[in-house]
XYZ file of C-alpha atoms in Angstrom:
498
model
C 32.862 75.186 -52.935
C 34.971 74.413 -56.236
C 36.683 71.124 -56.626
C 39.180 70.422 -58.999
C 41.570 67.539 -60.568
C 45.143 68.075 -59.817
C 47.705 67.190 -62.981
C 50.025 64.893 -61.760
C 52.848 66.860 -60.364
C 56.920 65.676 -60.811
C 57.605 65.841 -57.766
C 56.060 64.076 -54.899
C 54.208 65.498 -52.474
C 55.611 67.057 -49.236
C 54.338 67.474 -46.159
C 52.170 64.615 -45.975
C 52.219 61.742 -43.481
C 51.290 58.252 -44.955
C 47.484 57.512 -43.356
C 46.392 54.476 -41.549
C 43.277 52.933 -43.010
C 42.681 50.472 -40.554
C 38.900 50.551 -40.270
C 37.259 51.472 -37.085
C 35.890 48.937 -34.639
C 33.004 48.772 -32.434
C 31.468 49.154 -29.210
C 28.385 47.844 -27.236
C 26.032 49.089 -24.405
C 23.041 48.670 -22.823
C 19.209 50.117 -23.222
C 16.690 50.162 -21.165
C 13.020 48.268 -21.273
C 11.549 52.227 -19.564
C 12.550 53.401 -23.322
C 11.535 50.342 -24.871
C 10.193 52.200 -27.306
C 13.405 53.578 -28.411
C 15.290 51.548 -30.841
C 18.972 52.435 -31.331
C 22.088 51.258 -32.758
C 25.214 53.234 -32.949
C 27.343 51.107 -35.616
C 29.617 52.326 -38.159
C 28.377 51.829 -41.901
C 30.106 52.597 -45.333
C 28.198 52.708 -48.719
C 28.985 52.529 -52.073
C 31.242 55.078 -53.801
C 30.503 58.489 -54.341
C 32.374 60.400 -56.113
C 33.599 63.971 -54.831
C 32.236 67.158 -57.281
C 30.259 65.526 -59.591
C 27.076 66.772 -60.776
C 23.784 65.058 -59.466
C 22.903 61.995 -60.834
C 20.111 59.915 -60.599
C 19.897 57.848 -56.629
C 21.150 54.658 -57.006
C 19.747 51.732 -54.747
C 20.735 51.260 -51.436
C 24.068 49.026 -51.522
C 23.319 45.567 -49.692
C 25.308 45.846 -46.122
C 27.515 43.213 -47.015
C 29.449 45.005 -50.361
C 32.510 46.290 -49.951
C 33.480 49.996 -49.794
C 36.473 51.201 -51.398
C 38.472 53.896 -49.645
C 38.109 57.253 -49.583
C 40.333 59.114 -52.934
C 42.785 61.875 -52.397
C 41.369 64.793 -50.899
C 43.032 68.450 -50.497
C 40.536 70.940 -48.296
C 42.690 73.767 -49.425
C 43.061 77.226 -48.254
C 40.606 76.883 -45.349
C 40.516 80.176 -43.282
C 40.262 78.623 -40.129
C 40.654 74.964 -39.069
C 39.675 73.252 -35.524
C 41.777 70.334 -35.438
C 40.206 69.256 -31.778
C 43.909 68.057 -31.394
C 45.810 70.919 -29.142
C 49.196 69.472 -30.487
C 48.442 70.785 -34.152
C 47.030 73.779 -33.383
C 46.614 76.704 -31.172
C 44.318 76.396 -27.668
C 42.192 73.732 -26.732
C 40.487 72.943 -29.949
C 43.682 72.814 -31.595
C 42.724 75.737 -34.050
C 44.666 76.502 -37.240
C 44.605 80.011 -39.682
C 44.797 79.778 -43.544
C 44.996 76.082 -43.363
C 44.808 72.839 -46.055
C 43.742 69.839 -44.991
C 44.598 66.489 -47.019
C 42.593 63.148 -47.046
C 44.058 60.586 -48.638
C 42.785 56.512 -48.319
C 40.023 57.436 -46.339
C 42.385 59.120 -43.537
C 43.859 62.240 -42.354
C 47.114 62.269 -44.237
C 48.234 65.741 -43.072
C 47.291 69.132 -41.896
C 49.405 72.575 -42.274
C 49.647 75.309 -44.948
C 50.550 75.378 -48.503
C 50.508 71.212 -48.400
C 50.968 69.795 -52.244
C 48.872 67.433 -53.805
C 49.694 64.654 -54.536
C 49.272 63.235 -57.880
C 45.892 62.615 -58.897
C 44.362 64.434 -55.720
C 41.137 66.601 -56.303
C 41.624 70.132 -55.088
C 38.261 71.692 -53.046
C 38.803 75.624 -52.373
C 38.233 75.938 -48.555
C 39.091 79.759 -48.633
C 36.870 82.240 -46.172
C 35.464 78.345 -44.734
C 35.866 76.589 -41.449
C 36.779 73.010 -41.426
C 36.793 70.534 -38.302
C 36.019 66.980 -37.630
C 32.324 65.806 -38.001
C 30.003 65.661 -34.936
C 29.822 62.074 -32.786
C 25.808 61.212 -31.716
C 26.127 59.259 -29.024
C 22.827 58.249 -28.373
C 20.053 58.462 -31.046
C 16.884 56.552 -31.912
C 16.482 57.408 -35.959
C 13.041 55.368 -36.826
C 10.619 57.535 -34.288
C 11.284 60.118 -37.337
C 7.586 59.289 -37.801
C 6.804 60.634 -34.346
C 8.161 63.762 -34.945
C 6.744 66.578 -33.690
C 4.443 64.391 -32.174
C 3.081 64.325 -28.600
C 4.363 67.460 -27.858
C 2.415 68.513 -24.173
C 3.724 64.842 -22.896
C 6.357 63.662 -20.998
C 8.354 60.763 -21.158
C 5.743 58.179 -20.143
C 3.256 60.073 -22.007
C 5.034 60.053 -25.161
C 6.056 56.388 -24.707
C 2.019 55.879 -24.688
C 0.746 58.457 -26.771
C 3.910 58.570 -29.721
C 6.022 55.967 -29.446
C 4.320 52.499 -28.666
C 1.245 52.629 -31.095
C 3.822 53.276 -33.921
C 6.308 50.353 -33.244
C 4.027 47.670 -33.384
C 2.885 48.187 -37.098
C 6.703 49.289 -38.804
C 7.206 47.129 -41.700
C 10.764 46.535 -43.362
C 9.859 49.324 -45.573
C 8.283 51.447 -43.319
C 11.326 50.922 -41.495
C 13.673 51.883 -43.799
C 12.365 54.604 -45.070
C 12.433 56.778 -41.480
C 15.606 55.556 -40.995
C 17.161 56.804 -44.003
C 15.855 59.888 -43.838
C 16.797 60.311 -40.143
C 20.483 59.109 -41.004
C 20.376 61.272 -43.970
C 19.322 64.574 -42.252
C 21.586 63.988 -39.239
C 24.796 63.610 -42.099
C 23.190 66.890 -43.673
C 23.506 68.372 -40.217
C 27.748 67.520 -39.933
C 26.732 64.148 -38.197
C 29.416 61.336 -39.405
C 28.966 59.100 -36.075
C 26.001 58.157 -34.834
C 24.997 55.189 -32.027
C 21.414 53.953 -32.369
C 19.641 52.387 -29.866
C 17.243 49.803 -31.274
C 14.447 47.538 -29.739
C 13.257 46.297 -32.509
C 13.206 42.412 -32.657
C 11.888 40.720 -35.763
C 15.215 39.391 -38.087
C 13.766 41.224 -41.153
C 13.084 44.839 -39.681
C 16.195 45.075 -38.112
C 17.810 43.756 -41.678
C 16.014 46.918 -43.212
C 17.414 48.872 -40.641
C 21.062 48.304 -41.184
C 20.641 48.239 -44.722
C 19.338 51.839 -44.658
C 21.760 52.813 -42.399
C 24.558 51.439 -44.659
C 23.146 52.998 -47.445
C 23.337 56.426 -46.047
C 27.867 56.383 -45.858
C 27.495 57.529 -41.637
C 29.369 55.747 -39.520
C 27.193 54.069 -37.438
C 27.242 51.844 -34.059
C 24.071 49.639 -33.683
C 22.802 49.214 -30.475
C 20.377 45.997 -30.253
C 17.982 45.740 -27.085
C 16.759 41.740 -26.896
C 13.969 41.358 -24.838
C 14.631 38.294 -23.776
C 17.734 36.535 -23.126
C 18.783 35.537 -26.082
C 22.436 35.925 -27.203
C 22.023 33.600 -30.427
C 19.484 36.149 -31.879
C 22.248 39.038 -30.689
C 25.102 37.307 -32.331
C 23.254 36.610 -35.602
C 22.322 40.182 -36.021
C 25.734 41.376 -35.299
C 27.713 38.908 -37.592
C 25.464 39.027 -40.417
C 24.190 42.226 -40.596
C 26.623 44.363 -38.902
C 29.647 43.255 -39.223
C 29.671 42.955 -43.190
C 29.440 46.874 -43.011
C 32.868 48.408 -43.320
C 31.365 51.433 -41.432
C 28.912 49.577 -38.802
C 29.619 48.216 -35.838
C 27.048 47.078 -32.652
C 26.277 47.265 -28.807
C 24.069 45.296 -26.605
C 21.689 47.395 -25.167
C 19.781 47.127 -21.682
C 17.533 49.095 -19.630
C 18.730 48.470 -15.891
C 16.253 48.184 -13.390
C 15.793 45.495 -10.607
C 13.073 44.375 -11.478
C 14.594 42.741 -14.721
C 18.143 42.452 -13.516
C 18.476 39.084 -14.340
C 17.859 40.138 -18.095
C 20.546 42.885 -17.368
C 23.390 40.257 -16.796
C 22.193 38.019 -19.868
C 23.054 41.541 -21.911
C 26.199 42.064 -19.965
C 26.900 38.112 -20.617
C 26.367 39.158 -24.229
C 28.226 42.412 -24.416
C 31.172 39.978 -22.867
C 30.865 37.361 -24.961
C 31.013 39.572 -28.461
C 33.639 42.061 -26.876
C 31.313 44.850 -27.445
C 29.611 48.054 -25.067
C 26.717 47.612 -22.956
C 24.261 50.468 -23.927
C 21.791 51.667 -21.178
C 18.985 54.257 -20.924
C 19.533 55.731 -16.888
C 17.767 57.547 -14.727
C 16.183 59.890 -17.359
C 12.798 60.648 -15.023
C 12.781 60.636 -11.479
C 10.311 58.243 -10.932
C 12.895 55.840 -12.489
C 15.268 56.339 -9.032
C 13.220 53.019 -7.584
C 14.702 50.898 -10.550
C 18.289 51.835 -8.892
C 20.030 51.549 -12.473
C 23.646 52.304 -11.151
C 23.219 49.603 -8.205
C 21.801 47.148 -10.499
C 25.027 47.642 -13.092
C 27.067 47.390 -9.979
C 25.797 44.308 -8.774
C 25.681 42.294 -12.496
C 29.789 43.546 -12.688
C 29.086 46.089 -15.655
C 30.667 49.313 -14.271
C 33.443 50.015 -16.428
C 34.934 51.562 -19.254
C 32.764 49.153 -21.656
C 29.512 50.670 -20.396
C 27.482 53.840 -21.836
C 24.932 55.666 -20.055
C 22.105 57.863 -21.427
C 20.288 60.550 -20.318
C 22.029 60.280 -16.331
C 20.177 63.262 -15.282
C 19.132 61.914 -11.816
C 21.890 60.607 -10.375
C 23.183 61.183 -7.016
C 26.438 62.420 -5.806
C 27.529 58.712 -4.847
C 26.261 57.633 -8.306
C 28.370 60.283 -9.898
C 31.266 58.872 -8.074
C 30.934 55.350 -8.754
C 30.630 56.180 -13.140
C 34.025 58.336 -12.339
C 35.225 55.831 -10.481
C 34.591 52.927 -12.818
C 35.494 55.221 -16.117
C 31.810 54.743 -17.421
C 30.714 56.510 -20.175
C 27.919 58.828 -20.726
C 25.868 60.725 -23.293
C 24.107 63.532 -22.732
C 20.490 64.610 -24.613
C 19.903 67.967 -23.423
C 17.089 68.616 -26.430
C 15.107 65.725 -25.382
C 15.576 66.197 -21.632
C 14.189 69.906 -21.773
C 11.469 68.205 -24.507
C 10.188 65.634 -22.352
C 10.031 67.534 -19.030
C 12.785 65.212 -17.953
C 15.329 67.396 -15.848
C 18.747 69.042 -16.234
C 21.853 66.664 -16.466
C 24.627 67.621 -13.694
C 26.854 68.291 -16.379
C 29.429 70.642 -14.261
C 29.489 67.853 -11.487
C 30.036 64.787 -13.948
C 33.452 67.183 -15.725
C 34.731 67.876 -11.869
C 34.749 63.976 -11.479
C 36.486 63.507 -15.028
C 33.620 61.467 -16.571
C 33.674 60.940 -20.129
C 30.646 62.484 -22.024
C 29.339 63.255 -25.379
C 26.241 64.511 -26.908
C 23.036 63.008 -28.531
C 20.169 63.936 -30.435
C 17.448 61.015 -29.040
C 15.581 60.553 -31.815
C 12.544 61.859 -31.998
C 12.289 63.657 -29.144
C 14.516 66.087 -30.556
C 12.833 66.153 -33.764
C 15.318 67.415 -35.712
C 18.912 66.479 -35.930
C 20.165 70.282 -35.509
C 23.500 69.777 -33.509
C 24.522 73.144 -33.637
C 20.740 73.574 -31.410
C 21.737 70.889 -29.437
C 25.463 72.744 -28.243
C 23.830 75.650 -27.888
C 21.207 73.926 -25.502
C 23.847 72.505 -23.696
C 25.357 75.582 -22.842
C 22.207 77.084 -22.223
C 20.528 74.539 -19.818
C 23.052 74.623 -17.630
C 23.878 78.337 -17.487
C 19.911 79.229 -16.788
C 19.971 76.425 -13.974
C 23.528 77.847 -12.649
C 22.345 81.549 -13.844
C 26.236 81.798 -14.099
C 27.569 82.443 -17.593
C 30.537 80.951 -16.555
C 29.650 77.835 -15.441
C 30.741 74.443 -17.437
C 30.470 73.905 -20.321
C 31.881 76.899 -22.859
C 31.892 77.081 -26.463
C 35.479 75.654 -26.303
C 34.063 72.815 -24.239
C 30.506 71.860 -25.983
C 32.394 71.530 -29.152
C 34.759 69.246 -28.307
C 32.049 67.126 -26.633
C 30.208 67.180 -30.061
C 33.521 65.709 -31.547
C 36.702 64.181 -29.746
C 34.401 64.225 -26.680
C 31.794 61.860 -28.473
C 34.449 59.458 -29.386
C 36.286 59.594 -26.684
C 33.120 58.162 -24.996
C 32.266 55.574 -27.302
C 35.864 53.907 -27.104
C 36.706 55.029 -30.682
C 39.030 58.146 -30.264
C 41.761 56.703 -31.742
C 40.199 56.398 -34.870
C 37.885 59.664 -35.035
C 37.134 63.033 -33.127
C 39.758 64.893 -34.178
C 42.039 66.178 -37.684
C 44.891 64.090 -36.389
C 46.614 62.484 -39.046
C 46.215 58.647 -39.273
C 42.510 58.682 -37.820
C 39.847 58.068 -40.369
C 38.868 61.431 -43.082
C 35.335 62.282 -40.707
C 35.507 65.821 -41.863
C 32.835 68.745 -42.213
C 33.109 72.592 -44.101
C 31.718 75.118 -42.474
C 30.495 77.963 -44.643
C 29.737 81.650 -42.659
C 28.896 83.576 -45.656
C 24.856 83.220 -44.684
C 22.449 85.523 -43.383
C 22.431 83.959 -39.957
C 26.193 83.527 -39.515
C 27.559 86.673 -40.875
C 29.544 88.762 -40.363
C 32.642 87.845 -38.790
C 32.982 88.067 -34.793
C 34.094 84.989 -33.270
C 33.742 82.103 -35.523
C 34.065 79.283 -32.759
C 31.264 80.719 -30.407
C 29.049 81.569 -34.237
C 29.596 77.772 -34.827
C 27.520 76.908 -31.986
C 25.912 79.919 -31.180
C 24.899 81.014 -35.227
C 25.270 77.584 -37.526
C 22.419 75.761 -38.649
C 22.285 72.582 -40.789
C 22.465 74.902 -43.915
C 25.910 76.220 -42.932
C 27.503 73.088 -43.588
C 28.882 73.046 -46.984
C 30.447 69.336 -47.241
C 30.603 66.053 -45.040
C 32.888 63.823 -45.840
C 33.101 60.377 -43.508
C 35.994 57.923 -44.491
C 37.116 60.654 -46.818
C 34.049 60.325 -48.799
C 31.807 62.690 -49.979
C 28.416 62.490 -48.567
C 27.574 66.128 -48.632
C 29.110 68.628 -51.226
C 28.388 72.360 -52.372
C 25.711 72.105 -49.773
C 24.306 69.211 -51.132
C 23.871 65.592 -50.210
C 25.345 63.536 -53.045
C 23.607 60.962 -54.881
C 20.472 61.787 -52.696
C 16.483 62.147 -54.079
C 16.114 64.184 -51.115
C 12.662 64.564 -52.470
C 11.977 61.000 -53.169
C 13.266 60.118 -49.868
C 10.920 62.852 -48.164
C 7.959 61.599 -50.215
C 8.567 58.059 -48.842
C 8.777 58.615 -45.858
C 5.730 60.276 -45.796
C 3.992 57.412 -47.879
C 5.165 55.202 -45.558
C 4.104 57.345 -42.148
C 0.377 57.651 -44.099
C -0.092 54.040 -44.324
C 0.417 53.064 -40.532
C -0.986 55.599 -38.993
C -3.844 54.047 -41.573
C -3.608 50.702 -39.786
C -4.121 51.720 -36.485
């Protein structure tokens, strides 16, 4: 991908909309104690500058959460050969596809989309020709520090990997332990096309969760952190969310729960919380079976937390009345099809939960799904429910899993007014697709080789806010090595301690 300076021209641009830059907000949910041993926080984080097309240059520290990031610069995607504007009233068919196509970012926003769009003065030109361009992917539900587990644990199932992966490691994370997985979680998921991701976190100690959003910040992904107290305790909740999470342009928090009877009481002090700050309950549900006695939907029933304000994960075991009431009550859902089929844990009713109109995106879990491949995780969407159906035409299509991986995702988090799709005035979360590899090549159908062909590799630039976080194929301003060898440093010295 070549990027260049544009002279300024003398006469202004034209076609171009002025772009919003209102920042994006948050949302809050609820997690569950059964994955206590998943930490998560979906927030939205910026970092410092960087700077679109330079050459690499040395890593700079992680910014503190707290600076300030300045906007996005003027962006034209030119030339692309095929854009997916998720937005039908841009483009052709549901994902609102365009041909021979420029797309311009201006202030951190979508300023326009059409063909042969001008730059305007002092914009930096990026050849998009014989490229595919659409909005970056939305993680609804991820858990980035059990990067150390991953891989781990591997003839388990959810209990077992709770006992055998997950809970020796959490007790001995440090703050730098800590950061390091997480940043190299975040970064691989942005490598992947990720720019939103909600993280579901129970950790509880004030200085590991600082570390936590201060790698996430560092990264530039738009993140939503999602704290689990175990206890009620809504001063320690507000604390991390106004000092920690709010400072971060990008970040913004949930309350998360794990709803269950037998701590329902703890359930409404979260949903007191999640009231209180005006933020999403976050909650693990019905992921196993054996997890039907804790009669999660009843319990978020009876505390009042049905609603649009509420996101369940996993929701593979819920009944037809169950399914009903989360329609009924416009709760949200995300949907971890990679993990589920890792853990043993069951199919979600996918087809059942679309009839009913429920809103649902997709999520990587962590370290169950031990990579942060999305393009894997459509395709196992599609897959999972095609070999339980053994109907190739059963929900969802190609058409359909990638919107869920986008506008779907936000739409489920609350925040589709601000990302999901190429619509001018929502903020510049924008990935380039490049085909011309050995696993995507030749030309067929480019929208079913995007989830059917693409791999991490294929994705040529990221840009979240209209900043450059990947470019040429690249992450920029990254020791990817240095980060690796961290991490590892770091995953040596407490599997030491135990």
């Amino acid at each position: 991908m070549r990027s260049t300076p544009t002279p300024t021209p003398t006469s202004p641009a034209s076609a171009t909309s002025p772009a919003s830059a209102t920042p994006p907000a948050a949302a809050g949910r609820p997690a569950s104690p059964s994955r206590r041993d998943l930490l998560t926080g979906l927030g939205l984080a910026a970092t410092a500058p960087l700077l679109l097309g330079v050459t690499a240059r040395p890593a700079a520290p992680d910014p503190l959460p707290g600076r300030p990031a300045p906007a996005g610069g003027t962006v034209l995607l030119r030339g692309a050969s095929l854009v997916l504007t998720m937005d039908p009233a841009i483009g052709s068919g549901p994902l609102g596809a365009v041909e021979n196509a420029d797309v311009l970012m201006r202030g951190g926003a979508i300023a326009a989309v059409g063909t042969a769009l001008q730059p305007p003065p002092g914009a930096r030109v990026v050849e998009a020709s014989g490229k595919l361009v659409m909005p970056g992917f939305v993680d609804t539900h991820t858990h980035l520090w059990q990067a150390v587990i991953r891989g781990g644990c591997t003839d388990r199932d959810l209990f077992g990997w709770f006992a055998g992966c997950t809970d020796p490691q959490r007790g001995r994370l440090t703050p730098a332990a800590v950061h390091s997985f997480v940043r190299l979680a975040a970064l691989d998921a942005v490598q992947s096309g990720v720019t939103t991701l909600v993280d579901w976190v129970d950790i509880f100690a004030y200085d590991l969760v600082e570390s936590y959003v201060r790698a996430l910040a560092g990264t530039g992904v738009r993140f939503t952190y999602a704290m689990f107290p175990p206890k009620p305790d809504a001063v320690l909740v507000s604390k991390v969310k106004k000092e920690l999470v709010d400072p971060v342009p990008l970040g913004s928090f949930q309350v998360a729960t794990h709803a269950a009877r037998a701590v329902q009481d703890l359930n409404r002090a979260h949903w007191e919380a999640a009231q209180d700050l005006g933020v999403m309950l976050n909650s693990h549900v019905l992921e196993r079976p054996e997890q039907r006695a804790d009669d999660p939907i009843g319990v978020l029933g009876d505390i009042g937390a049905l609603g649009p304000r509420l996101l369940i994960n996993h929701a593979v075991h819920l009944s037809d009345a169950e399914i009903a009431a989360v329609a009924e009550h416009d709760v949200r859902a995300a949907h971890c099809p990679l993990s589920n089929m890792r853990l043993a844990s069951g199919i979600m009713r996918l087809a059942e939960f679309r009839r009913r109109g429920v809103k649902v995106g997709l999520g990587l879990d962590g370290g169950t799904n031990d990579s942060s491949d999305f393009h894997a995780l459509m395709k196992t969407a599609i897959g999972l429910q095609r070999a339980r159906a053994t109907d190739a035409g059963v929900f969802p299509q190609v058409h359909d899993v990638l919107r869920m991986a986008t506008l779907g995702g936000a739409e489920a988090l609350g925040i589709a007014d601000r990302v999901g799709s190429l619509t001018p005035g929502k903020r510049a979360d924008v990935v380039v697709v490049d085909p011309a590899a050995l696993n995507f090549a030749p030309r067929f159908d480019w929208v079913g080789q995007l989830v059917f062909n693409g791999r991490p590799e294929n994705i040529d630039a990221v840009f979240v806010d209209g900043r450059a976080l990947k470019f040429d194929g690249r992450l920029v301003d990254v020791d990817t090595d240095r980060v690796v060898r961290e991490a590892e440093a770091a995953a040596t010295r407490l599997r030491a301690a135990g």
